[in-house]
Amino acid sequence: AGVLAFFANAAFAVEIAPLVRAINAVGPKGAGHPAAVAASKQLAQAEAGQIPDILAGMDDANRLSANWLRGAVEAISQRELDRGGHLPQSALEAFLADSTHLPQARSLAYDLVLRVGPAAKQRWAPRLLQDPSLELRREGVAFALTEAKKLWDAKQQPQAIEAYRRTLTAARDVDQIDEAAKRLRELGQNVDVAAHFGF
């Protein structure tokens, strides 16, 4: 039982590229499924330091294979953290900073960065306000709305107006647009939400 437990929790430096290719080859109606299953099991044994390489493999993934690669990253991360290990924080942040990567992969990198160091949100969220990834942009806008509310609460009206206008310009989701617009109107500003949406 001890030997089995060791292998269940072991991590090895595996050759990422061929495993990722096998997973990304999976298609509809079970095409490539057996090879992908075998590859995903091997990939889940990779070292934590190899997570950025797996994330990069998501750039060529389809919807199904992206989920499999995400599962491997989650398994590796959880195993590493459960045993008191560390994730490759600087490499994950470098991956996140590269907007050419798949948005879902960058979002996963962001989640991992915050899982290890929640304080990183103070550094990263402001940078996401104009991010091309709508999921990450939403994070940036949410943070900006919180900061704008602090200015509102502190009765710093000019700064609050500027903060809410900047947030409104960046927002793409209806709920966040409505929140920023509502606050601006309460601050005596004219807001044309229809124009914001391009109507």
Short mmCIF file of C-alpha atoms in Angstrom, two decimals:
data_model
loop_
_atom_site.label_atom_id
_atom_site.label_comp_id
_atom_site.label_asym_id
_atom_site.label_seq_id
_atom_site.Cartn_x
_atom_site.Cartn_y
_atom_site.Cartn_z
CA ALA A 1 0.00 0.00 0.00
CA GLY A 2 2.90 2.33 0.78
CA VAL A 3 4.40 1.82 -2.67
CA LEU A 4 1.04 2.48 -4.34
CA ALA A 5 0.57 5.64 -2.29
CA PHE A 6 4.02 6.81 -3.35
CA PHE A 7 3.26 6.46 -7.04
CA ALA A 8 -0.16 8.06 -6.61
CA ASN A 9 1.49 11.17 -5.18
CA ALA A 10 4.73 11.12 -7.13
CA ALA A 11 5.76 13.79 -9.59
CA PHE A 12 8.17 13.25 -12.45
CA ALA A 13 9.70 15.45 -15.11
CA VAL A 14 7.78 14.14 -18.11
CA GLU A 15 8.09 15.06 -21.77
CA ILE A 16 5.20 17.47 -22.09
CA ALA A 17 4.97 18.10 -25.85
CA PRO A 18 3.97 14.61 -27.08
CA LEU A 19 1.47 14.17 -24.26
CA VAL A 20 -0.15 17.53 -25.01
CA ARG A 21 -0.29 16.65 -28.73
CA ALA A 22 -2.03 13.36 -27.93
CA ILE A 23 -4.61 15.15 -25.78
CA ASN A 24 -5.16 17.92 -28.33
CA ALA A 25 -5.81 15.27 -30.99
CA VAL A 26 -8.95 14.08 -29.19
CA GLY A 27 -12.04 14.73 -31.25
CA PRO A 28 -15.76 14.07 -31.45
CA LYS A 29 -17.28 10.61 -31.29
CA GLY A 30 -14.36 9.21 -29.31
CA ALA A 31 -11.66 10.01 -31.86
CA GLY A 32 -8.26 9.75 -30.20
CA HIS A 33 -9.86 9.06 -26.84
CA PRO A 34 -7.78 6.05 -25.67
CA ALA A 35 -4.48 7.80 -26.44
CA ALA A 36 -5.70 10.97 -24.74
CA VAL A 37 -6.70 9.06 -21.60
CA ALA A 38 -3.24 7.49 -21.36
CA ALA A 39 -1.54 10.83 -22.04
CA SER A 40 -3.61 12.68 -19.45
CA LYS A 41 -2.67 10.15 -16.76
CA GLN A 42 1.02 10.63 -17.53
CA LEU A 43 0.65 14.40 -17.77
CA ALA A 44 -0.95 14.58 -14.32
CA GLN A 45 2.32 13.17 -12.89
CA ALA A 46 4.38 16.07 -14.23
CA GLU A 47 6.30 18.34 -11.90
CA ALA A 48 4.79 21.65 -10.79
CA GLY A 49 7.54 23.50 -12.65
CA GLN A 50 6.13 22.12 -15.90
CA ILE A 51 2.69 23.68 -15.43
CA PRO A 52 3.44 26.70 -17.69
CA ASP A 53 4.35 24.32 -20.52
CA ILE A 54 1.04 22.52 -20.14
CA LEU A 55 -0.81 25.83 -20.07
CA ALA A 56 0.95 26.81 -23.30
CA GLY A 57 -0.32 23.56 -24.81
CA MET A 58 -3.84 24.88 -24.37
CA ASP A 59 -3.15 27.39 -27.16
CA ASP A 60 -3.72 24.61 -29.70
CA ALA A 61 -6.52 22.87 -27.80
CA ASN A 62 -10.13 22.37 -28.77
CA ARG A 63 -12.86 22.77 -26.19
CA LEU A 64 -12.67 19.14 -25.08
CA SER A 65 -8.90 18.85 -24.92
CA ALA A 66 -8.62 22.21 -23.12
CA ASN A 67 -10.71 20.72 -20.30
CA TRP A 68 -8.42 17.70 -20.12
CA LEU A 69 -5.33 19.89 -19.96
CA ARG A 70 -6.96 22.05 -17.31
CA GLY A 71 -7.68 18.91 -15.29
CA ALA A 72 -4.03 17.89 -15.46
CA VAL A 73 -2.90 21.34 -14.29
CA GLU A 74 -5.38 21.26 -11.42
CA ALA A 75 -4.24 17.79 -10.36
CA ILE A 76 -0.56 18.76 -10.41
CA SER A 77 -1.21 22.01 -8.53
CA GLN A 78 -3.34 20.41 -5.85
CA ARG A 79 -0.87 17.58 -5.29
CA GLU A 80 2.01 20.04 -4.98
CA LEU A 81 0.17 22.31 -2.54
CA ASP A 82 -1.18 19.40 -0.49
CA ARG A 83 2.34 18.21 0.20
CA GLY A 84 3.53 21.70 1.12
CA GLY A 85 5.33 22.35 -2.14
CA HIS A 86 5.39 25.44 -4.31
CA LEU A 87 4.02 26.44 -7.69
CA PRO A 88 6.26 28.26 -10.21
CA GLN A 89 4.94 31.70 -9.33
CA SER A 90 7.25 33.82 -11.50
CA ALA A 91 6.74 31.58 -14.53
CA LEU A 92 2.97 31.64 -14.03
CA GLU A 93 3.01 35.43 -13.84
CA ALA A 94 5.12 35.61 -17.02
CA PHE A 95 2.57 33.35 -18.75
CA LEU A 96 -0.28 35.53 -17.51
CA ALA A 97 1.45 38.65 -18.81
CA ASP A 98 1.62 37.23 -22.35
CA SER A 99 -1.76 38.10 -23.88
CA THR A 100 -1.06 35.95 -26.96
CA HIS A 101 -1.91 32.84 -24.95
CA LEU A 102 -5.40 31.34 -24.85
CA PRO A 103 -7.61 33.42 -22.52
CA GLN A 104 -8.77 30.33 -20.60
CA ALA A 105 -5.16 29.29 -20.00
CA ARG A 106 -4.25 32.77 -18.78
CA SER A 107 -7.28 32.79 -16.49
CA LEU A 108 -6.14 29.49 -15.01
CA ALA A 109 -2.65 30.91 -14.50
CA TYR A 110 -4.20 33.90 -12.72
CA ASP A 111 -6.21 31.60 -10.46
CA LEU A 112 -3.06 29.67 -9.56
CA VAL A 113 -1.10 32.86 -8.88
CA LEU A 114 -3.80 34.02 -6.45
CA ARG A 115 -4.17 30.58 -4.89
CA VAL A 116 -0.53 30.71 -3.83
CA GLY A 117 -0.35 34.40 -3.01
CA PRO A 118 -3.69 36.21 -2.66
CA ALA A 119 -1.82 39.49 -2.18
CA ALA A 120 -0.80 39.30 -5.85
CA LYS A 121 -4.29 40.54 -6.70
CA GLN A 122 -3.26 44.06 -5.66
CA ARG A 123 -0.53 43.96 -8.30
CA TRP A 124 -2.38 42.16 -11.04
CA ALA A 125 -6.01 43.28 -11.00
CA PRO A 126 -5.26 46.89 -12.06
CA ARG A 127 -3.28 45.55 -15.02
CA LEU A 128 -6.30 43.55 -16.21
CA LEU A 129 -8.60 46.55 -16.67
CA GLN A 130 -7.93 46.67 -20.42
CA ASP A 131 -7.07 43.00 -20.89
CA PRO A 132 -8.14 41.44 -24.23
CA SER A 133 -9.48 38.43 -22.32
CA LEU A 134 -13.03 39.29 -21.24
CA GLU A 135 -12.79 36.95 -18.25
CA LEU A 136 -9.63 38.62 -16.98
CA ARG A 137 -10.94 42.07 -17.87
CA ARG A 138 -13.95 41.37 -15.66
CA GLU A 139 -11.53 40.76 -12.79
CA GLY A 140 -9.85 44.08 -13.49
CA VAL A 141 -13.16 45.94 -13.67
CA ALA A 142 -14.41 44.35 -10.44
CA PHE A 143 -11.26 45.51 -8.67
CA ALA A 144 -11.61 48.99 -10.16
CA LEU A 145 -15.23 49.22 -9.01
CA THR A 146 -14.15 48.36 -5.48
CA GLU A 147 -11.44 51.03 -5.56
CA ALA A 148 -13.89 53.59 -6.96
CA LYS A 149 -16.35 52.78 -4.17
CA LYS A 150 -13.63 53.58 -1.62
CA LEU A 151 -13.27 57.04 -3.16
CA TRP A 152 -17.07 57.41 -3.12
CA ASP A 153 -17.21 56.45 0.56
CA ALA A 154 -14.39 58.89 1.35
CA LYS A 155 -16.40 61.72 -0.30
CA GLN A 156 -13.62 62.28 -2.82
CA GLN A 157 -16.07 63.17 -5.56
CA PRO A 158 -13.74 64.29 -8.41
CA GLN A 159 -11.53 61.24 -7.96
CA ALA A 160 -14.57 58.96 -7.71
CA ILE A 161 -16.02 60.36 -10.94
CA GLU A 162 -12.73 59.81 -12.75
CA ALA A 163 -12.44 56.27 -11.36
CA TYR A 164 -15.99 55.32 -12.33
CA ARG A 165 -15.59 56.80 -15.83
CA ARG A 166 -12.38 54.83 -16.35
CA THR A 167 -14.14 51.71 -15.13
CA LEU A 168 -17.18 52.31 -17.35
CA THR A 169 -14.93 52.67 -20.40
CA ALA A 170 -13.25 49.34 -19.65
CA ALA A 171 -16.37 47.35 -18.67
CA ARG A 172 -17.91 44.90 -21.13
CA ASP A 173 -20.39 43.03 -18.92
CA VAL A 174 -23.86 44.53 -18.42
CA ASP A 175 -23.89 44.25 -14.63
CA GLN A 176 -20.58 46.09 -14.28
CA ILE A 177 -21.58 48.74 -16.83
CA ASP A 178 -24.84 49.31 -14.96
CA GLU A 179 -23.05 49.63 -11.62
CA ALA A 180 -20.57 52.20 -12.92
CA ALA A 181 -23.30 54.12 -14.76
CA LYS A 182 -25.54 54.19 -11.69
CA ARG A 183 -22.76 55.59 -9.51
CA LEU A 184 -21.87 58.23 -12.09
CA ARG A 185 -25.49 59.37 -12.30
CA GLU A 186 -25.60 59.59 -8.51
CA LEU A 187 -22.50 61.77 -8.76
CA GLY A 188 -24.39 64.09 -11.11
CA GLN A 189 -22.86 62.86 -14.34
CA ASN A 190 -24.63 62.25 -17.65
CA VAL A 191 -24.14 58.68 -18.84
CA ASP A 192 -25.33 57.24 -22.15
CA VAL A 193 -25.23 53.46 -21.74
CA ALA A 194 -26.67 52.93 -25.23
CA ALA A 195 -23.77 54.86 -26.71
CA HIS A 196 -21.35 52.78 -24.62
CA PHE A 197 -22.74 49.64 -26.26
CA GLY A 198 -22.49 51.27 -29.66
CA PHE A 199 -26.24 51.48 -30.26
#
